[in-house]
PDB file of C-alpha atoms in Angstrom:
ATOM      1  CA  MET A   1     -30.454  -2.222 -11.657  1.00 49.00           C
ATOM      2  CA  SER A   2     -29.614  -5.741 -12.834  1.00 70.00           C
ATOM      3  CA  SER A   3     -30.372  -8.803 -10.774  1.00 91.00           C
ATOM      4  CA  LEU A   4     -26.623  -9.538 -10.527  1.00 93.00           C
ATOM      5  CA  LYS A   5     -25.928  -6.047  -9.201  1.00 93.00           C
ATOM      6  CA  ASN A   6     -28.791  -6.352  -6.681  1.00 94.00           C
ATOM      7  CA  ARG A   7     -27.403  -9.647  -5.405  1.00 93.00           C
ATOM      8  CA  ILE A   8     -23.853  -8.238  -5.196  1.00 96.00           C
ATOM      9  CA  ASP A   9     -25.288  -5.369  -3.112  1.00 95.00           C
ATOM     10  CA  GLN A  10     -27.003  -7.899  -0.819  1.00 94.00           C
ATOM     11  CA  LEU A  11     -23.775  -9.890  -0.478  1.00 93.00           C
ATOM     12  CA  GLU A  12     -21.926  -6.693   0.388  1.00 93.00           C
ATOM     13  CA  SER A  13     -24.483  -5.872   3.057  1.00 93.00           C
ATOM     14  CA  ASP A  14     -24.220  -9.390   4.486  1.00 91.00           C
ATOM     15  CA  LEU A  15     -20.405  -9.266   4.549  1.00 91.00           C
ATOM     16  CA  LYS A  16     -20.313  -5.836   6.186  1.00 90.00           C
ATOM     17  CA  ALA A  17     -22.702  -6.896   8.962  1.00 85.00           C
ATOM     18  CA  ASP A  18     -21.170  -7.614  12.353  1.00 80.00           C
ATOM     19  CA  PRO A  19     -21.065 -10.562  12.529  1.00 78.00           C
ATOM     20  CA  PRO A  20     -21.273 -11.297   8.802  1.00 79.00           C
ATOM     21  CA  ARG A  21     -24.572 -12.901   7.770  1.00 79.00           C
ATOM     22  CA  ILE A  22     -23.467 -15.593   5.368  1.00 78.00           C
ATOM     23  CA  SER A  23     -23.209 -18.876   7.240  1.00 66.00           C
ATOM     24  CA  VAL A  24     -25.315 -20.842   9.665  1.00 58.00           C
ATOM     25  CA  TYR A  25     -22.593 -23.472  10.157  1.00 63.00           C
ATOM     26  CA  HIS A  26     -19.607 -22.488  12.311  1.00 64.00           C
ATOM     27  CA  ASP A  27     -17.463 -25.249  10.811  1.00 66.00           C
ATOM     28  CA  LEU A  28     -18.333 -24.361   7.208  1.00 68.00           C
ATOM     29  CA  PRO A  29     -18.121 -20.575   6.820  1.00 78.00           C
ATOM     30  CA  PHE A  30     -19.001 -20.699   3.125  1.00 83.00           C
ATOM     31  CA  ALA A  31     -21.637 -19.028   1.026  1.00 87.00           C
ATOM     32  CA  ILE A  32     -22.464 -19.719  -2.605  1.00 90.00           C
ATOM     33  CA  PHE A  33     -23.069 -16.779  -4.886  1.00 93.00           C
ATOM     34  CA  ARG A  34     -24.824 -18.270  -7.916  1.00 92.00           C
ATOM     35  CA  TYR A  35     -24.746 -16.335 -11.158  1.00 94.00           C
ATOM     36  CA  ASN A  36     -25.682 -17.048 -14.756  1.00 93.00           C
ATOM     37  CA  PRO A  37     -22.655 -18.354 -16.691  1.00 94.00           C
ATOM     38  CA  GLU A  38     -23.100 -15.709 -19.410  1.00 95.00           C
ATOM     39  CA  GLU A  39     -22.503 -13.055 -16.723  1.00 95.00           C
ATOM     40  CA  GLU A  40     -18.940 -14.271 -16.063  1.00 95.00           C
ATOM     41  CA  TRP A  41     -17.124 -11.112 -17.165  1.00 95.00           C
ATOM     42  CA  THR A  42     -19.567  -8.808 -15.400  1.00 95.00           C
ATOM     43  CA  LEU A  43     -19.310 -10.925 -12.258  1.00 96.00           C
ATOM     44  CA  ARG A  44     -15.494 -10.768 -12.277  1.00 96.00           C
ATOM     45  CA  ARG A  45     -15.614  -6.977 -12.496  1.00 96.00           C
ATOM     46  CA  GLU A  46     -18.282  -6.679  -9.791  1.00 96.00           C
ATOM     47  CA  ALA A  47     -16.384  -9.028  -7.456  1.00 96.00           C
ATOM     48  CA  ARG A  48     -13.190  -6.975  -7.812  1.00 96.00           C
ATOM     49  CA  LEU A  49     -15.146  -3.804  -7.104  1.00 97.00           C
ATOM     50  CA  LEU A  50     -16.789  -5.457  -4.097  1.00 96.00           C
ATOM     51  CA  ALA A  51     -13.372  -6.500  -2.771  1.00 96.00           C
ATOM     52  CA  THR A  52     -12.224  -2.879  -3.084  1.00 96.00           C
ATOM     53  CA  ARG A  53     -15.293  -1.574  -1.247  1.00 95.00           C
ATOM     54  CA  LEU A  54     -14.839  -4.136   1.520  1.00 94.00           C
ATOM     55  CA  GLY A  55     -11.209  -3.084   1.821  1.00 92.00           C
ATOM     56  CA  GLU A  56     -12.268   0.519   2.276  1.00 93.00           C
ATOM     57  CA  THR A  57     -14.275  -0.561   5.333  1.00 89.00           C
ATOM     58  CA  GLY A  58     -11.374  -2.518   6.818  1.00 88.00           C
ATOM     59  CA  ARG A  59     -12.306  -6.010   5.589  1.00 87.00           C
ATOM     60  CA  SER A  60      -9.376  -7.553   3.757  1.00 89.00           C
ATOM     61  CA  THR A  61     -10.386  -9.721   0.801  1.00 93.00           C
ATOM     62  CA  SER A  62      -8.361 -12.352  -1.024  1.00 93.00           C
ATOM     63  CA  ILE A  63      -9.450 -13.486  -4.489  1.00 95.00           C
ATOM     64  CA  ILE A  64      -8.486 -17.074  -5.326  1.00 96.00           C
ATOM     65  CA  HIS A  65      -8.945 -18.529  -8.801  1.00 97.00           C
ATOM     66  CA  LEU A  66      -9.923 -22.198  -8.861  1.00 96.00           C
ATOM     67  CA  SER A  67      -8.590 -22.311 -12.419  1.00 95.00           C
ATOM     68  CA  ASP A  68      -5.069 -21.758 -11.007  1.00 96.00           C
ATOM     69  CA  PHE A  69      -5.482 -24.885  -8.865  1.00 95.00           C
ATOM     70  CA  LEU A  70      -6.583 -26.870 -11.914  1.00 95.00           C
ATOM     71  CA  TRP A  71      -3.410 -25.959 -13.797  1.00 95.00           C
ATOM     72  CA  LYS A  72      -1.242 -26.464 -10.693  1.00 94.00           C
ATOM     73  CA  ALA A  73      -2.652 -29.969 -10.177  1.00 95.00           C
ATOM     74  CA  ILE A  74      -1.865 -30.845 -13.792  1.00 95.00           C
ATOM     75  CA  GLU A  75       1.617 -29.320 -13.596  1.00 94.00           C
ATOM     76  CA  ASP A  76       2.465 -30.965 -10.244  1.00 94.00           C
ATOM     77  CA  THR A  77       1.435 -34.419 -11.428  1.00 94.00           C
ATOM     78  CA  GLU A  78       2.134 -35.636 -14.942  1.00 93.00           C
ATOM     79  CA  GLY A  79       2.027 -32.328 -16.804  1.00 93.00           C
ATOM     80  CA  ILE A  80      -0.126 -31.049 -19.633  1.00 95.00           C
ATOM     81  CA  ASP A  81       1.696 -33.119 -22.269  1.00 96.00           C
ATOM     82  CA  ALA A  82       0.536 -36.330 -20.580  1.00 95.00           C
ATOM     83  CA  VAL A  83      -3.051 -35.071 -20.575  1.00 96.00           C
ATOM     84  CA  VAL A  84      -2.823 -34.087 -24.250  1.00 96.00           C
ATOM     85  CA  ASP A  85      -1.327 -37.469 -25.159  1.00 96.00           C
ATOM     86  CA  LEU A  86      -4.084 -39.250 -23.254  1.00 96.00           C
ATOM     87  CA  GLU A  87      -6.722 -37.239 -25.094  1.00 96.00           C
ATOM     88  CA  LYS A  88      -5.139 -38.079 -28.444  1.00 97.00           C
ATOM     89  CA  ASP A  89      -4.958 -41.793 -27.582  1.00 97.00           C
ATOM     90  CA  ARG A  90      -8.227 -42.332 -25.700  1.00 97.00           C
ATOM     91  CA  GLY A  91     -10.356 -39.213 -26.209  1.00 96.00           C
ATOM     92  CA  PHE A  92     -11.568 -36.192 -24.297  1.00 94.00           C
ATOM     93  CA  LEU A  93     -13.525 -38.102 -21.635  1.00 93.00           C
ATOM     94  CA  ALA A  94     -10.500 -40.186 -20.657  1.00 95.00           C
ATOM     95  CA  ALA A  95      -8.366 -37.055 -20.354  1.00 95.00           C
ATOM     96  CA  GLN A  96     -11.067 -35.318 -18.310  1.00 94.00           C
ATOM     97  CA  GLU A  97     -11.324 -38.352 -16.003  1.00 95.00           C
ATOM     98  CA  GLN A  98      -7.566 -38.286 -15.476  1.00 95.00           C
ATOM     99  CA  VAL A  99      -7.657 -34.601 -14.496  1.00 95.00           C
ATOM    100  CA  THR A 100     -10.559 -35.387 -12.158  1.00 93.00           C
ATOM    101  CA  THR A 101      -8.330 -38.035 -10.564  1.00 94.00           C
ATOM    102  CA  TYR A 102      -5.541 -35.484 -10.118  1.00 95.00           C
ATOM    103  CA  LEU A 103      -7.973 -33.198  -8.275  1.00 95.00           C
ATOM    104  CA  SER A 104      -9.715 -35.923  -6.247  1.00 93.00           C
ATOM    105  CA  ASP A 105      -7.256 -38.650  -5.305  1.00 93.00           C
ATOM    106  CA  ARG A 106      -5.094 -37.993  -2.238  1.00 91.00           C
ATOM    107  CA  ASP A 107      -2.130 -39.598  -4.029  1.00 93.00           C
ATOM    108  CA  TRP A 108      -2.144 -36.774  -6.580  1.00 95.00           C
ATOM    109  CA  ARG A 109      -3.022 -33.071  -5.947  1.00 94.00           C
ATOM    110  CA  PRO A 110      -6.533 -32.889  -4.469  1.00 94.00           C
ATOM    111  CA  LEU A 111      -8.339 -29.598  -4.967  1.00 95.00           C
ATOM    112  CA  ALA A 112      -9.334 -29.379  -1.297  1.00 93.00           C
ATOM    113  CA  GLY A 113      -5.682 -29.791  -0.298  1.00 93.00           C
ATOM    114  CA  LEU A 114      -4.556 -27.086  -2.695  1.00 95.00           C
ATOM    115  CA  LEU A 115      -7.238 -24.762  -1.337  1.00 94.00           C
ATOM    116  CA  MET A 116      -6.325 -25.522   2.287  1.00 92.00           C
ATOM    117  CA  GLU A 117      -2.650 -24.799   1.541  1.00 92.00           C
ATOM    118  CA  ARG A 118      -3.616 -21.450   0.014  1.00 93.00           C
ATOM    119  CA  LEU A 119      -5.976 -20.517   2.852  1.00 91.00           C
ATOM    120  CA  LYS A 120      -3.316 -21.358   5.462  1.00 88.00           C
ATOM    121  CA  SER A 121      -0.888 -19.042   3.686  1.00 87.00           C
ATOM    122  CA  LEU A 122      -3.220 -16.069   4.031  1.00 85.00           C
ATOM    123  CA  SER A 123      -2.640 -13.481   6.684  1.00 71.00           C
ATOM    124  CA  SER A 124      -4.853 -13.756   9.722  1.00 67.00           C
ATOM    125  CA  SER A 125      -6.060 -10.270   8.826  1.00 65.00           C
ATOM    126  CA  THR A 126      -7.895 -11.688   5.802  1.00 68.00           C
ATOM    127  CA  ASN A 127     -11.581 -11.387   6.535  1.00 81.00           C
ATOM    128  CA  VAL A 128     -13.109 -12.723   3.322  1.00 91.00           C
ATOM    129  CA  VAL A 129     -12.032 -15.099   0.551  1.00 94.00           C
ATOM    130  CA  PHE A 130     -13.613 -15.050  -2.902  1.00 96.00           C
ATOM    131  CA  LEU A 131     -13.324 -18.358  -4.814  1.00 96.00           C
ATOM    132  CA  MET A 132     -13.688 -17.501  -8.467  1.00 97.00           C
ATOM    133  CA  ARG A 133     -13.312 -19.048 -11.926  1.00 96.00           C
ATOM    134  CA  ALA A 134     -15.026 -22.288 -10.986  1.00 94.00           C
ATOM    135  CA  ALA A 135     -16.099 -22.554 -14.632  1.00 93.00           C
ATOM    136  CA  ALA A 136     -12.636 -23.999 -15.332  1.00 93.00           C
ATOM    137  CA  MET A 137     -13.959 -27.240 -13.848  1.00 92.00           C
ATOM    138  CA  ALA A 138     -16.558 -27.617 -16.636  1.00 88.00           C
ATOM    139  CA  PRO A 139     -17.975 -29.636 -18.132  1.00 84.00           C
ATOM    140  CA  GLY A 140     -17.378 -32.413 -15.603  1.00 84.00           C
ATOM    141  CA  ILE A 141     -13.897 -32.128 -14.134  1.00 90.00           C
ATOM    142  CA  TYR A 142     -14.835 -31.497 -10.503  1.00 91.00           C
ATOM    143  CA  GLN A 143     -18.052 -31.077  -8.490  1.00 86.00           C
ATOM    144  CA  MET A 144     -18.102 -27.928  -6.361  1.00 87.00           C
ATOM    145  CA  SER A 145     -20.318 -29.665  -3.787  1.00 83.00           C
ATOM    146  CA  LYS A 146     -17.478 -32.143  -3.223  1.00 87.00           C
ATOM    147  CA  LEU A 147     -15.061 -29.305  -2.525  1.00 89.00           C
ATOM    148  CA  LEU A 148     -17.409 -27.741   0.021  1.00 85.00           C
ATOM    149  CA  ASP A 149     -17.964 -31.112   1.715  1.00 84.00           C
ATOM    150  CA  GLN A 150     -14.200 -31.638   1.987  1.00 87.00           C
ATOM    151  CA  MET A 151     -13.678 -28.170   3.461  1.00 86.00           C
ATOM    152  CA  LEU A 152     -16.012 -28.895   6.382  1.00 82.00           C
ATOM    153  CA  GLY A 153     -14.135 -27.937   9.555  1.00 82.00           C
ATOM    154  CA  LYS A 154     -10.950 -27.032   7.651  1.00 83.00           C
ATOM    155  CA  THR A 155     -11.086 -23.226   7.759  1.00 82.00           C
ATOM    156  CA  SER A 156     -12.602 -20.408   9.721  1.00 81.00           C
ATOM    157  CA  LEU A 157     -12.183 -17.849   6.938  1.00 86.00           C
ATOM    158  CA  ILE A 158     -15.418 -16.531   5.467  1.00 88.00           C
ATOM    159  CA  THR A 159     -15.379 -17.877   1.926  1.00 91.00           C
ATOM    160  CA  ILE A 160     -17.688 -17.042  -0.966  1.00 93.00           C
ATOM    161  CA  LEU A 161     -17.820 -19.522  -3.848  1.00 93.00           C
ATOM    162  CA  PHE A 162     -18.892 -17.718  -7.009  1.00 96.00           C
ATOM    163  CA  TYR A 163     -20.842 -20.475  -8.753  1.00 93.00           C
ATOM    164  CA  PRO A 164     -21.720 -20.259 -12.463  1.00 94.00           C
ATOM    165  CA  GLY A 165     -24.951 -22.104 -12.982  1.00 90.00           C
ATOM    166  CA  SER A 166     -28.705 -22.182 -12.878  1.00 87.00           C
ATOM    167  CA  ILE A 167     -31.006 -22.793  -9.971  1.00 84.00           C
ATOM    168  CA  GLU A 168     -33.523 -25.615 -10.152  1.00 80.00           C
ATOM    169  CA  GLY A 169     -36.377 -25.500  -7.680  1.00 76.00           C
ATOM    170  CA  THR A 170     -35.368 -24.060  -4.328  1.00 72.00           C
ATOM    171  CA  THR A 171     -32.048 -25.801  -3.641  1.00 74.00           C
ATOM    172  CA  GLY A 172     -30.839 -27.474  -6.835  1.00 77.00           C
ATOM    173  CA  LEU A 173     -27.850 -26.005  -8.632  1.00 82.00           C
ATOM    174  CA  ARG A 174     -26.935 -27.000 -12.175  1.00 79.00           C
ATOM    175  CA  PHE A 175     -23.246 -26.275 -12.819  1.00 80.00           C
ATOM    176  CA  MET A 176     -22.737 -24.028 -15.845  1.00 80.00           C
ATOM    177  CA  ALA A 177     -26.477 -24.460 -16.581  1.00 81.00           C
ATOM    178  CA  LEU A 178     -25.553 -27.575 -18.573  1.00 74.00           C
ATOM    179  CA  LYS A 179     -28.786 -29.344 -19.459  1.00 76.00           C
ATOM    180  CA  ASP A 180     -27.184 -32.792 -19.324  1.00 73.00           C
ATOM    181  CA  ARG A 181     -25.975 -32.230 -15.752  1.00 70.00           C
ATOM    182  CA  GLU A 182     -28.091 -33.217 -12.795  1.00 68.00           C
ATOM    183  CA  ALA A 183     -29.102 -30.318 -10.543  1.00 67.00           C
ATOM    184  CA  LEU A 184     -27.556 -31.050  -7.164  1.00 64.00           C
ATOM    185  CA  GLY A 185     -29.443 -30.080  -4.060  1.00 57.00           C
ATOM    186  CA  ASN A 186     -27.051 -31.159  -1.316  1.00 52.00           C
ATOM    187  CA  TYR A 187     -25.415 -27.782  -0.864  1.00 50.00           C
ATOM    188  CA  ARG A 188     -25.557 -26.933   2.816  1.00 46.00           C
ATOM    189  CA  VAL A 189     -24.293 -23.390   2.492  1.00 42.00           C
TER     190      VAL A 189
END
């Protein structure tokens, strides 16, 4: 059995426990499920299957794609044409920085705000939320650690962030396993 499948099985066991065994912080009910970026398609399939199995045991699961929030933030602000024009005029990094601003600055469409809106719209019967497609934030659009920090105390829903990356040491995570990215070790979940 693959390492990914073993870890999905462990996650399933932790989510089915009563109470679920995924968080030591009551005000941050998040867990990070790290996987190798090249396993993206397998992970998506396994997560959908896990959601189905959880549903069969009475645990409702909602799958939320972070990529949808990226496109919504662009659409709700200046639109994709403005981003494309900026890239043509000033280059990729300038366009990426502008999208980062959309997702970070409270005057635009912050990612944490979009996520909170979505979580508030879920039925109270939702037991588990899967945050997927974080790879859309690569190479440097948005730091997942920032999102988790901003969600502190904002939800009581058990939320699993499926994180594409490599592990460095015991706590460092390198987003998308990009060698030029610093491995961050401030994840509290």
